[in-house]
Amino acid sequence: MKDPTRNWKLSPMDVESRSRWIEYSRAKDTMFAHTDIKQAPWYVVKADVKKCARLNCISHLLSMIPYKDLTPTPPKLPPRPTDGADLRPPLEDQTFIPEIW
């Protein structure tokens, strides 16, 4: 409330909702008691740290999707041919771009 850079974010509804916090909490708890069942559970995300909350939520959702590991096996490469490898022009004869990074 005292931070002038965040003051504009508070709408009249935000201010009013603070006075109804207990009512909202009771309503949520009642809803959970009647609708949170084993076949269709509610999942609650602890969101004190928003970045962690998003990552935990994404991780949880992905863990619920069955999948098979489709990572291909790496191919077996034959050895490089060595004949004629020394016939390439010297690197000093080539013009390279500057390596800034």
Coordinates of C-alpha atoms in Angstrom, one line a residue:
M1 CA 0.0 0.0 0.0
K2 CA 2.9 2.4 0.7
D3 CA 4.9 1.6 -2.4
P4 CA 4.1 4.3 -4.9
T5 CA 5.3 2.2 -7.8
R6 CA 2.7 -0.5 -7.1
N7 CA -0.2 1.7 -5.8
W8 CA -1.8 1.9 -9.2
K9 CA -2.2 -1.9 -9.3
L10 CA -4.8 -1.9 -6.5
S11 CA -8.3 -1.7 -7.9
P12 CA -11.3 -0.9 -5.6
M13 CA -12.2 -4.6 -5.9
D14 CA -8.7 -5.5 -4.6
V15 CA -9.2 -3.3 -1.6
E16 CA -12.6 -4.7 -0.9
S17 CA -11.5 -8.3 -1.2
R18 CA -9.0 -7.8 1.7
S19 CA -12.0 -7.2 4.0
R20 CA -13.6 -10.5 2.7
W21 CA -10.4 -12.7 3.0
I22 CA -11.9 -14.9 5.7
E23 CA -15.1 -15.4 3.8
Y24 CA -13.2 -16.3 0.6
S25 CA -11.0 -18.7 2.5
R26 CA -14.0 -20.5 4.1
A27 CA -15.7 -20.7 0.8
K28 CA -12.6 -22.3 -0.8
D29 CA -12.2 -24.7 2.0
T30 CA -15.9 -25.7 1.8
M31 CA -15.6 -26.2 -2.0
F32 CA -12.5 -28.3 -1.6
A33 CA -14.3 -30.5 1.1
H34 CA -17.1 -31.2 -1.3
T35 CA -15.3 -31.5 -4.6
D36 CA -11.8 -32.7 -3.9
I37 CA -12.2 -36.5 -4.5
K38 CA -9.7 -39.2 -5.4
Q39 CA -11.0 -39.5 -8.9
A40 CA -10.8 -35.8 -9.6
P41 CA -8.5 -34.1 -7.2
W42 CA -7.7 -30.4 -6.8
Y43 CA -4.0 -29.7 -7.0
V44 CA -2.8 -26.7 -5.0
V45 CA 0.3 -24.9 -6.0
K46 CA 2.3 -23.1 -3.3
A47 CA 3.1 -19.9 -5.1
D48 CA 5.2 -17.8 -2.6
V49 CA 8.0 -18.0 -5.1
K50 CA 6.3 -17.5 -8.5
K51 CA 9.1 -18.9 -10.7
C52 CA 9.4 -22.1 -8.6
A53 CA 5.6 -22.4 -8.6
R54 CA 5.4 -22.3 -12.4
L55 CA 8.2 -24.9 -12.7
N56 CA 6.7 -27.2 -10.1
C57 CA 3.3 -26.9 -11.9
I58 CA 4.8 -27.7 -15.3
S59 CA 6.8 -30.6 -13.9
H60 CA 3.7 -32.0 -12.2
L61 CA 1.5 -31.7 -15.3
L62 CA 4.2 -33.4 -17.4
S63 CA 4.6 -36.2 -14.9
M64 CA 0.9 -37.1 -15.3
I65 CA 1.2 -37.7 -19.0
P66 CA 2.3 -41.3 -19.9
Y67 CA 5.1 -41.4 -22.5
K68 CA 7.7 -43.7 -23.9
D69 CA 11.3 -42.6 -24.2
L70 CA 11.7 -42.1 -28.0
T71 CA 15.3 -41.1 -27.9
P72 CA 17.0 -42.7 -30.9
T73 CA 20.0 -44.8 -30.4
P74 CA 23.1 -42.9 -31.7
P75 CA 24.3 -44.1 -35.1
K76 CA 27.6 -45.9 -35.4
L77 CA 29.8 -43.8 -37.6
P78 CA 32.6 -45.3 -39.6
P79 CA 36.1 -43.8 -39.1
R80 CA 36.9 -40.9 -41.2
P81 CA 39.1 -41.6 -44.2
T82 CA 42.7 -40.6 -43.7
D83 CA 43.9 -40.8 -47.3
G84 CA 44.2 -37.3 -48.9
A85 CA 43.6 -35.5 -45.5
D86 CA 47.0 -33.8 -45.8
L87 CA 46.1 -32.3 -49.3
R88 CA 43.9 -29.5 -47.8
P89 CA 45.2 -26.0 -48.1
P90 CA 46.9 -24.5 -45.0
L91 CA 44.6 -22.5 -42.7
E92 CA 46.8 -19.4 -43.1
D93 CA 45.7 -19.1 -46.7
Q94 CA 42.0 -18.7 -45.6
T95 CA 40.3 -15.5 -44.4
F96 CA 38.4 -15.9 -41.2
I97 CA 35.9 -13.6 -39.6
P98 CA 37.0 -12.1 -36.2
E99 CA 36.1 -14.1 -33.2
I100 CA 34.4 -11.6 -30.9
W101 CA 32.6 -14.0 -28.6

